[in-house]
PDB file of C-alpha atoms in Angstrom:
ATOM      1  CA  MET R   1      -8.153  26.819  11.965  1.00 75.00           C
ATOM      2  CA  GLY R   2      -5.361  28.587  10.082  1.00 93.00           C
ATOM      3  CA  ILE R   3      -4.504  27.782   6.502  1.00 96.00           C
ATOM      4  CA  LEU R   4      -1.385  25.822   7.433  1.00 97.00           C
ATOM      5  CA  ASP R   5      -3.443  23.660   9.783  1.00 97.00           C
ATOM      6  CA  SER R   6      -5.550  22.534   6.818  1.00 98.00           C
ATOM      7  CA  PHE R   7      -2.473  20.782   5.398  1.00 98.00           C
ATOM      8  CA  ARG R   8      -1.973  18.654   8.515  1.00 98.00           C
ATOM      9  CA  LEU R   9      -2.705  14.926   8.353  1.00 98.00           C
ATOM     10  CA  ASP R  10      -2.739  14.077  12.045  1.00 98.00           C
ATOM     11  CA  GLY R  11      -4.839  11.007  12.769  1.00 97.00           C
ATOM     12  CA  LYS R  12      -4.959   9.938   9.109  1.00 98.00           C
ATOM     13  CA  VAL R  13      -3.781   6.631   7.673  1.00 98.00           C
ATOM     14  CA  ALA R  14      -2.189   6.708   4.221  1.00 98.00           C
ATOM     15  CA  LEU R  15      -1.623   3.651   2.034  1.00 98.00           C
ATOM     16  CA  VAL R  16       1.283   4.238  -0.361  1.00 98.00           C
ATOM     17  CA  THR R  17       2.107   1.699  -3.053  1.00 98.00           C
ATOM     18  CA  GLY R  18       5.611   1.379  -4.485  1.00 97.00           C
ATOM     19  CA  CYS R  19       7.006   3.005  -1.329  1.00 98.00           C
ATOM     20  CA  ARG R  20      10.359   1.235  -1.105  1.00 97.00           C
ATOM     21  CA  ARG R  21      12.324   3.698  -3.237  1.00 96.00           C
ATOM     22  CA  GLY R  22      12.164   6.700  -5.529  1.00 97.00           C
ATOM     23  CA  ILE R  23       9.006   8.738  -5.781  1.00 98.00           C
ATOM     24  CA  GLY R  24       6.949   6.418  -3.571  1.00 98.00           C
ATOM     25  CA  ARG R  25       9.438   6.594  -0.747  1.00 98.00           C
ATOM     26  CA  ALA R  26       9.470  10.398  -0.885  1.00 98.00           C
ATOM     27  CA  LEU R  27       5.660  10.534  -0.937  1.00 98.00           C
ATOM     28  CA  ALA R  28       5.373   8.234   2.082  1.00 98.00           C
ATOM     29  CA  ALA R  29       7.958  10.277   3.982  1.00 98.00           C
ATOM     30  CA  GLY R  30       6.189  13.539   3.123  1.00 98.00           C
ATOM     31  CA  LEU R  31       2.843  12.240   4.332  1.00 98.00           C
ATOM     32  CA  ALA R  32       4.429  11.101   7.593  1.00 98.00           C
ATOM     33  CA  GLU R  33       6.060  14.496   8.057  1.00 98.00           C
ATOM     34  CA  ALA R  34       2.581  16.018   7.726  1.00 98.00           C
ATOM     35  CA  GLY R  35       1.270  13.734  10.476  1.00 98.00           C
ATOM     36  CA  ALA R  36      -0.089  10.614   8.759  1.00 98.00           C
ATOM     37  CA  ASP R  37       0.568   7.037   9.771  1.00 98.00           C
ATOM     38  CA  VAL R  38       1.716   5.051   6.750  1.00 98.00           C
ATOM     39  CA  VAL R  39       0.868   1.645   5.343  1.00 98.00           C
ATOM     40  CA  GLY R  40       3.447   0.828   2.695  1.00 98.00           C
ATOM     41  CA  VAL R  41       3.493  -1.853   0.025  1.00 98.00           C
ATOM     42  CA  SER R  42       6.088  -2.714  -2.617  1.00 98.00           C
ATOM     43  CA  ALA R  43       7.058  -5.837  -4.506  1.00 96.00           C
ATOM     44  CA  SER R  44      10.198  -6.381  -2.415  1.00 95.00           C
ATOM     45  CA  LEU R  45       9.515  -4.378   0.738  1.00 96.00           C
ATOM     46  CA  GLU R  46      11.173  -5.809   3.834  1.00 94.00           C
ATOM     47  CA  ALA R  47       8.754  -6.937   6.547  1.00 86.00           C
ATOM     48  CA  GLU R  48      10.690  -4.893   9.083  1.00 91.00           C
ATOM     49  CA  GLY R  49      13.572  -2.450   9.077  1.00 95.00           C
ATOM     50  CA  SER R  50      13.136  -0.910   5.623  1.00 97.00           C
ATOM     51  CA  GLU R  51      14.560   2.523   4.973  1.00 97.00           C
ATOM     52  CA  ILE R  52      11.099   4.001   4.500  1.00 98.00           C
ATOM     53  CA  GLU R  53       9.948   2.496   7.777  1.00 98.00           C
ATOM     54  CA  LYS R  54      12.886   4.200   9.476  1.00 98.00           C
ATOM     55  CA  GLU R  55      11.986   7.545   7.876  1.00 98.00           C
ATOM     56  CA  VAL R  56       8.337   7.303   8.879  1.00 98.00           C
ATOM     57  CA  ARG R  57       9.138   6.307  12.447  1.00 98.00           C
ATOM     58  CA  ALA R  58      11.729   9.093  12.669  1.00 98.00           C
ATOM     59  CA  ALA R  59       8.874  11.489  11.900  1.00 98.00           C
ATOM     60  CA  GLY R  60       7.025  10.089  14.904  1.00 98.00           C
ATOM     61  CA  ARG R  61       4.459   8.129  12.923  1.00 98.00           C
ATOM     62  CA  ALA R  62       3.479   4.457  12.751  1.00 98.00           C
ATOM     63  CA  PHE R  63       4.395   2.246   9.800  1.00 98.00           C
ATOM     64  CA  ARG R  64       3.111  -1.111   8.608  1.00 98.00           C
ATOM     65  CA  GLY R  65       4.740  -2.748   5.592  1.00 98.00           C
ATOM     66  CA  TYR R  66       3.672  -5.394   3.086  1.00 98.00           C
ATOM     67  CA  ALA R  67       5.250  -7.054   0.068  1.00 98.00           C
ATOM     68  CA  CYS R  68       3.085  -7.592  -3.009  1.00 98.00           C
ATOM     69  CA  ASP R  69       3.807  -8.072  -6.695  1.00 97.00           C
ATOM     70  CA  PHE R  70       1.078  -6.089  -8.458  1.00 98.00           C
ATOM     71  CA  SER R  71       1.674  -7.960 -11.708  1.00 98.00           C
ATOM     72  CA  ASP R  72       0.173 -11.019  -9.965  1.00 98.00           C
ATOM     73  CA  ARG R  73      -3.616 -10.596  -9.693  1.00 98.00           C
ATOM     74  CA  ARG R  74      -3.964 -13.304  -7.038  1.00 98.00           C
ATOM     75  CA  ALA R  75      -1.227 -11.717  -4.930  1.00 98.00           C
ATOM     76  CA  LEU R  76      -3.031  -8.371  -5.172  1.00 98.00           C
ATOM     77  CA  TYR R  77      -6.292  -9.824  -3.877  1.00 98.00           C
ATOM     78  CA  ALA R  78      -4.421 -11.634  -1.101  1.00 98.00           C
ATOM     79  CA  PHE R  79      -2.866  -8.311  -0.082  1.00 98.00           C
ATOM     80  CA  LEU R  80      -6.279  -6.647  -0.060  1.00 98.00           C
ATOM     81  CA  SER R  81      -7.601  -9.370   2.247  1.00 98.00           C
ATOM     82  CA  ARG R  82      -4.709  -8.803   4.650  1.00 98.00           C
ATOM     83  CA  LEU R  83      -5.182  -5.051   4.458  1.00 98.00           C
ATOM     84  CA  GLU R  84      -8.873  -5.331   5.346  1.00 97.00           C
ATOM     85  CA  ALA R  85      -8.027  -7.523   8.333  1.00 98.00           C
ATOM     86  CA  ASP R  86      -5.099  -5.436   9.592  1.00 98.00           C
ATOM     87  CA  VAL R  87      -6.062  -1.842   8.798  1.00 98.00           C
ATOM     88  CA  PRO R  88      -9.624  -0.857   9.727  1.00 95.00           C
ATOM     89  CA  ARG R  89      -9.546   2.478   7.884  1.00 98.00           C
ATOM     90  CA  VAL R  90      -7.527   3.947   5.018  1.00 98.00           C
ATOM     91  CA  ASP R  91      -8.012   7.705   4.693  1.00 98.00           C
ATOM     92  CA  VAL R  92      -5.580   8.321   1.829  1.00 99.00           C
ATOM     93  CA  LEU R  93      -4.642   5.978  -1.018  1.00 99.00           C
ATOM     94  CA  VAL R  94      -1.591   6.891  -3.094  1.00 98.00           C
ATOM     95  CA  ASN R  95      -1.402   4.733  -6.226  1.00 98.00           C
ATOM     96  CA  ASN R  96       2.282   5.129  -7.019  1.00 98.00           C
ATOM     97  CA  ALA R  97       3.513   1.614  -7.857  1.00 97.00           C
ATOM     98  CA  GLY R  98       4.532   1.395 -11.487  1.00 96.00           C
ATOM     99  CA  MET R  99       7.045   0.100 -13.966  1.00 96.00           C
ATOM    100  CA  ILE R 100       8.416   0.860 -17.411  1.00 95.00           C
ATOM    101  CA  LEU R 101       9.774  -1.489 -20.091  1.00 96.00           C
ATOM    102  CA  ARG R 102      11.478   0.006 -23.130  1.00 95.00           C
ATOM    103  CA  LYS R 103      11.479  -1.395 -26.652  1.00 97.00           C
ATOM    104  CA  PRO R 104      10.402   0.133 -29.984  1.00 97.00           C
ATOM    105  CA  ALA R 105       6.721  -0.403 -30.768  1.00 98.00           C
ATOM    106  CA  ALA R 106       7.376  -2.750 -33.702  1.00 98.00           C
ATOM    107  CA  GLU R 107       9.414  -4.966 -31.378  1.00 98.00           C
ATOM    108  CA  HIS R 108       7.393  -4.470 -28.188  1.00 98.00           C
ATOM    109  CA  PRO R 109       6.403  -7.988 -27.039  1.00 98.00           C
ATOM    110  CA  ASP R 110       3.064  -8.974 -25.534  1.00 98.00           C
ATOM    111  CA  GLU R 111       4.833  -9.762 -22.277  1.00 98.00           C
ATOM    112  CA  TYR R 112       6.071  -6.176 -21.911  1.00 98.00           C
ATOM    113  CA  TRP R 113       2.678  -4.704 -22.717  1.00 98.00           C
ATOM    114  CA  ASP R 114       0.748  -7.062 -20.436  1.00 98.00           C
ATOM    115  CA  LYS R 115       3.005  -6.622 -17.425  1.00 98.00           C
ATOM    116  CA  VAL R 116       3.187  -2.830 -17.630  1.00 98.00           C
ATOM    117  CA  VAL R 117      -0.570  -2.434 -18.076  1.00 98.00           C
ATOM    118  CA  GLU R 118      -1.276  -4.905 -15.271  1.00 98.00           C
ATOM    119  CA  VAL R 119       0.916  -3.043 -12.766  1.00 98.00           C
ATOM    120  CA  ASN R 120       0.321   0.528 -13.904  1.00 98.00           C
ATOM    121  CA  LEU R 121      -3.398   0.437 -14.661  1.00 98.00           C
ATOM    122  CA  ASN R 122      -5.279  -2.756 -13.797  1.00 98.00           C
ATOM    123  CA  ALA R 123      -3.894  -3.113 -10.281  1.00 98.00           C
ATOM    124  CA  GLN R 124      -4.493   0.565  -9.586  1.00 98.00           C
ATOM    125  CA  PHE R 125      -8.143   0.293 -10.611  1.00 98.00           C
ATOM    126  CA  ILE R 126      -8.658  -2.757  -8.395  1.00 98.00           C
ATOM    127  CA  LEU R 127      -6.986  -1.068  -5.417  1.00 98.00           C
ATOM    128  CA  SER R 128      -9.000   2.094  -5.916  1.00 98.00           C
ATOM    129  CA  ARG R 129     -12.263   0.200  -6.272  1.00 98.00           C
ATOM    130  CA  GLU R 130     -11.711  -1.917  -3.167  1.00 98.00           C
ATOM    131  CA  VAL R 131     -10.326   0.833  -0.925  1.00 98.00           C
ATOM    132  CA  GLY R 132     -12.587   3.445  -2.489  1.00 98.00           C
ATOM    133  CA  LYS R 133     -15.832   1.602  -1.757  1.00 98.00           C
ATOM    134  CA  ALA R 134     -15.166   1.949   1.976  1.00 98.00           C
ATOM    135  CA  MET R 135     -14.399   5.644   1.511  1.00 98.00           C
ATOM    136  CA  VAL R 136     -17.663   6.122  -0.378  1.00 98.00           C
ATOM    137  CA  ALA R 137     -19.590   4.259   2.314  1.00 98.00           C
ATOM    138  CA  ARG R 138     -18.333   6.558   5.071  1.00 98.00           C
ATOM    139  CA  GLY R 139     -18.373   9.710   2.941  1.00 98.00           C
ATOM    140  CA  SER R 140     -14.718  10.700   3.090  1.00 98.00           C
ATOM    141  CA  GLY R 141     -11.352   9.818   1.593  1.00 98.00           C
ATOM    142  CA  LYS R 142      -8.579  10.892  -0.757  1.00 99.00           C
ATOM    143  CA  ILE R 143      -7.273   8.899  -3.709  1.00 99.00           C
ATOM    144  CA  ILE R 144      -4.161  10.143  -5.485  1.00 99.00           C
ATOM    145  CA  PHE R 145      -2.837   8.548  -8.655  1.00 98.00           C
ATOM    146  CA  ILE R 146       0.679   9.100  -9.938  1.00 98.00           C
ATOM    147  CA  ALA R 147       0.264   9.925 -13.609  1.00 98.00           C
ATOM    148  CA  SER R 148       3.052  11.252 -15.850  1.00 98.00           C
ATOM    149  CA  VAL R 149       3.784  13.788 -18.549  1.00 98.00           C
ATOM    150  CA  LEU R 150       3.171  10.744 -20.766  1.00 97.00           C
ATOM    151  CA  THR R 151      -0.449  10.973 -19.666  1.00 98.00           C
ATOM    152  CA  PHE R 152      -0.443  13.801 -22.240  1.00 98.00           C
ATOM    153  CA  GLN R 153       2.348  12.721 -24.619  1.00 97.00           C
ATOM    154  CA  GLY R 154       3.298   9.484 -26.363  1.00 97.00           C
ATOM    155  CA  GLY R 155       6.933   9.139 -25.402  1.00 94.00           C
ATOM    156  CA  ILE R 156       9.492   7.069 -27.309  1.00 93.00           C
ATOM    157  CA  THR R 157       9.863   3.255 -27.141  1.00 95.00           C
ATOM    158  CA  VAL R 158       7.424   2.996 -24.197  1.00 96.00           C
ATOM    159  CA  PRO R 159       4.001   2.309 -25.762  1.00 98.00           C
ATOM    160  CA  GLY R 160       2.714   0.248 -22.834  1.00 98.00           C
ATOM    161  CA  TYR R 161       3.805   2.833 -20.299  1.00 97.00           C
ATOM    162  CA  ALA R 162       2.299   5.718 -22.267  1.00 98.00           C
ATOM    163  CA  ALA R 163      -0.979   3.849 -22.740  1.00 98.00           C
ATOM    164  CA  SER R 164      -1.177   2.963 -19.052  1.00 98.00           C
ATOM    165  CA  LYS R 165      -0.477   6.515 -17.922  1.00 98.00           C
ATOM    166  CA  GLY R 166      -3.013   7.879 -20.387  1.00 98.00           C
ATOM    167  CA  GLY R 167      -5.468   5.449 -18.828  1.00 98.00           C
ATOM    168  CA  ILE R 168      -4.599   6.729 -15.360  1.00 98.00           C
ATOM    169  CA  GLY R 169      -5.595  10.232 -16.407  1.00 98.00           C
ATOM    170  CA  GLN R 170      -8.980   8.998 -17.622  1.00 98.00           C
ATOM    171  CA  LEU R 171      -9.464   6.784 -14.556  1.00 98.00           C
ATOM    172  CA  THR R 172      -8.799   9.766 -12.292  1.00 98.00           C
ATOM    173  CA  MET R 173     -11.597  11.710 -13.953  1.00 98.00           C
ATOM    174  CA  ALA R 174     -13.954   8.722 -14.200  1.00 98.00           C
ATOM    175  CA  LEU R 175     -13.757   7.935 -10.478  1.00 99.00           C
ATOM    176  CA  SER R 176     -13.972  11.618  -9.595  1.00 98.00           C
ATOM    177  CA  ASN R 177     -17.166  11.973 -11.617  1.00 98.00           C
ATOM    178  CA  GLU R 178     -18.779   9.205  -9.569  1.00 98.00           C
ATOM    179  CA  TRP R 179     -17.335   9.889  -6.133  1.00 98.00           C
ATOM    180  CA  ALA R 180     -16.880  13.667  -5.781  1.00 98.00           C
ATOM    181  CA  GLY R 181     -20.462  14.022  -4.569  1.00 98.00           C
ATOM    182  CA  ARG R 182     -19.895  11.196  -2.080  1.00 98.00           C
ATOM    183  CA  GLY R 183     -17.109  12.957  -0.176  1.00 98.00           C
ATOM    184  CA  VAL R 184     -14.165  11.267  -1.911  1.00 98.00           C
ATOM    185  CA  ASN R 185     -11.530  13.327  -3.727  1.00 99.00           C
ATOM    186  CA  VAL R 186      -9.836  11.585  -6.654  1.00 99.00           C
ATOM    187  CA  ASN R 187      -6.907  13.434  -8.217  1.00 99.00           C
ATOM    188  CA  ALA R 188      -3.523  12.743  -9.778  1.00 99.00           C
ATOM    189  CA  ILE R 189       0.007  14.089  -9.791  1.00 98.00           C
ATOM    190  CA  ALA R 190       1.874  14.068 -13.101  1.00 98.00           C
ATOM    191  CA  PRO R 191       5.619  14.183 -12.464  1.00 98.00           C
ATOM    192  CA  GLY R 192       7.999  15.323 -15.160  1.00 97.00           C
ATOM    193  CA  TYR R 193      11.480  13.869 -15.554  1.00 96.00           C
ATOM    194  CA  ILE R 194      12.503  12.769 -12.055  1.00 97.00           C
ATOM    195  CA  THR R 195      15.806  11.198 -10.978  1.00 95.00           C
ATOM    196  CA  THR R 196      14.700   7.628 -10.236  1.00 92.00           C
ATOM    197  CA  ASP R 197      15.659   4.108 -11.299  1.00 88.00           C
ATOM    198  CA  ASN R 198      12.980   4.262 -14.025  1.00 84.00           C
ATOM    199  CA  THR R 199      14.796   7.158 -15.711  1.00 90.00           C
ATOM    200  CA  ALA R 200      18.358   5.923 -15.162  1.00 90.00           C
ATOM    201  CA  ALA R 201      18.737   4.924 -18.829  1.00 88.00           C
ATOM    202  CA  LEU R 202      17.741   8.420 -19.957  1.00 90.00           C
ATOM    203  CA  GLN R 203      20.051  10.109 -17.467  1.00 94.00           C
ATOM    204  CA  ALA R 204      22.945   7.939 -18.691  1.00 94.00           C
ATOM    205  CA  ASP R 205      22.323   8.685 -22.388  1.00 93.00           C
ATOM    206  CA  PRO R 206      24.241  11.910 -23.171  1.00 94.00           C
ATOM    207  CA  SER R 207      22.090  12.948 -26.138  1.00 94.00           C
ATOM    208  CA  ARG R 208      18.721  12.147 -24.501  1.00 92.00           C
ATOM    209  CA  ASN R 209      19.776  13.748 -21.216  1.00 95.00           C
ATOM    210  CA  ALA R 210      20.831  16.932 -23.006  1.00 96.00           C
ATOM    211  CA  ALA R 211      17.615  17.063 -25.036  1.00 94.00           C
ATOM    212  CA  ILE R 212      15.485  16.620 -21.932  1.00 95.00           C
ATOM    213  CA  LEU R 213      17.307  19.318 -19.988  1.00 96.00           C
ATOM    214  CA  ALA R 214      17.074  21.704 -22.946  1.00 96.00           C
ATOM    215  CA  ARG R 215      13.280  21.464 -22.863  1.00 96.00           C
ATOM    216  CA  ILE R 216      12.757  21.839 -19.095  1.00 97.00           C
ATOM    217  CA  PRO R 217      12.297  25.549 -18.253  1.00 97.00           C
ATOM    218  CA  ALA R 218      13.539  24.886 -14.712  1.00 98.00           C
ATOM    219  CA  SER R 219      16.814  23.631 -16.295  1.00 96.00           C
ATOM    220  CA  ARG R 220      17.141  20.580 -14.068  1.00 97.00           C
ATOM    221  CA  TRP R 221      15.783  17.119 -13.494  1.00 97.00           C
ATOM    222  CA  GLY R 222      13.248  16.880 -10.708  1.00 98.00           C
ATOM    223  CA  HIS R 223      13.918  14.980  -7.496  1.00 97.00           C
ATOM    224  CA  PRO R 224      11.450  12.713  -5.683  1.00 98.00           C
ATOM    225  CA  GLU R 225      11.318  15.217  -2.825  1.00 98.00           C
ATOM    226  CA  ASP R 226       9.882  17.807  -5.240  1.00 98.00           C
ATOM    227  CA  LEU R 227       6.600  15.864  -5.097  1.00 98.00           C
ATOM    228  CA  LYS R 228       6.099  15.970  -1.328  1.00 98.00           C
ATOM    229  CA  GLY R 229       4.188  19.252  -1.316  1.00 98.00           C
ATOM    230  CA  ALA R 230       1.783  18.126  -4.024  1.00 98.00           C
ATOM    231  CA  VAL R 231       0.886  14.858  -2.300  1.00 98.00           C
ATOM    232  CA  VAL R 232       0.369  16.518   1.084  1.00 98.00           C
ATOM    233  CA  PHE R 233      -1.900  19.103  -0.541  1.00 98.00           C
ATOM    234  CA  LEU R 234      -4.032  16.489  -2.314  1.00 99.00           C
ATOM    235  CA  ALA R 235      -4.187  14.296   0.808  1.00 99.00           C
ATOM    236  CA  SER R 236      -5.272  17.110   3.115  1.00 98.00           C
ATOM    237  CA  ARG R 237      -8.322  19.270   3.829  1.00 98.00           C
ATOM    238  CA  ALA R 238      -6.646  22.038   1.807  1.00 98.00           C
ATOM    239  CA  SER R 239      -7.759  20.238  -1.390  1.00 98.00           C
ATOM    240  CA  ASP R 240     -11.348  19.449  -0.363  1.00 98.00           C
ATOM    241  CA  TYR R 241     -12.792  21.237  -3.420  1.00 98.00           C
ATOM    242  CA  VAL R 242     -10.257  19.774  -5.858  1.00 98.00           C
ATOM    243  CA  HIS R 243     -11.711  16.885  -7.872  1.00 98.00           C
ATOM    244  CA  GLY R 244     -10.533  15.149 -11.040  1.00 98.00           C
ATOM    245  CA  ALA R 245      -7.413  17.291 -11.348  1.00 98.00           C
ATOM    246  CA  ILE R 246      -4.055  16.209 -12.764  1.00 98.00           C
ATOM    247  CA  LEU R 247      -1.424  18.338 -11.054  1.00 98.00           C
ATOM    248  CA  LEU R 248       1.754  18.744 -13.091  1.00 98.00           C
ATOM    249  CA  VAL R 249       5.033  18.774 -11.169  1.00 98.00           C
ATOM    250  CA  ASP R 250       7.318  18.904 -14.172  1.00 98.00           C
ATOM    251  CA  GLY R 251       9.623  21.929 -13.998  1.00 98.00           C
ATOM    252  CA  GLY R 252       7.503  23.556 -16.704  1.00 98.00           C
ATOM    253  CA  TRP R 253       7.904  20.739 -19.256  1.00 98.00           C
ATOM    254  CA  MET R 254       4.289  20.737 -20.463  1.00 97.00           C
ATOM    255  CA  GLY R 255       4.231  24.515 -20.831  1.00 96.00           C
ATOM    256  CA  ARG R 256       7.124  24.533 -23.305  1.00 92.00           C
TER     257      ARG R 256
END
C-alpha cells in the first residue's frame, strides 16, 4: 500500500455533526471525497435534498441526514437511539456542531453560558461516549473534535465559548488516554479565524477585522475548505499513531 492509499476512507462511515453549513459542511464533503459514506446531523438539516447531501452524493458516496438540536438533552438521546437503529457501525465521529454567543463577561447571562456549554461540550461528550463505546468494543475508530484557537486563548466577550473550547482540548486528551490502547484515535483540529457565520460579526467590524488580519502570518482569513486535509488525515490510517493531538489549522496565528 502506497502512502496516498493510507489516506483513503473507502468502506468507512463518518458521522459529522453540524454538517449543514460552514466548517461542518466542508468536513463532510472532504470525507466523502476521500471515500467515506456520511451520516450528517444538524439542528435544521433537511431530511432530503440538502446541499451537503448533494455534495456527498456527487462524490459517489451515500448520505443519511438527521435533524437534532444539541442544546436539548432529550433530543440528543433520541437521535442516538435512531442512530443505533439505522447505522450499524460508525467508523469516524467528527464532533463539529457548535455555537457562539457574544456579550461581555459582566453581562453574560446564564442562558448564554448554559446553551453554549451544552452544545459545545456536554453534547460532544455524550456523543463521544455513546459512539466511542462501540469503537472500543471492536478495537477501532476515529474521533475528531473541532477545537479552536480559543482552546489556548481567552478571546473577547465569549467566555462560554472559550471555556467550552478549552474543555474540548482537555476532553480530547482525557479520552485519548483511556482509548489509545484500545484501538481508538481521539484527536482534535483547532481552526483559526475561518470565514463562517460564527465569525460574520468580526469580519464586518473594520477595526477587529484589520487587527485579526494583521496577526495572521498567512495574511488572510481561512476558508472551511482549508480544513479538509486535516480531517481526512485524522480520519484515515495515515494517523494511526496520532493520539491526543490538537492540530492547528490557523494560518500561523498561534505561532505569532
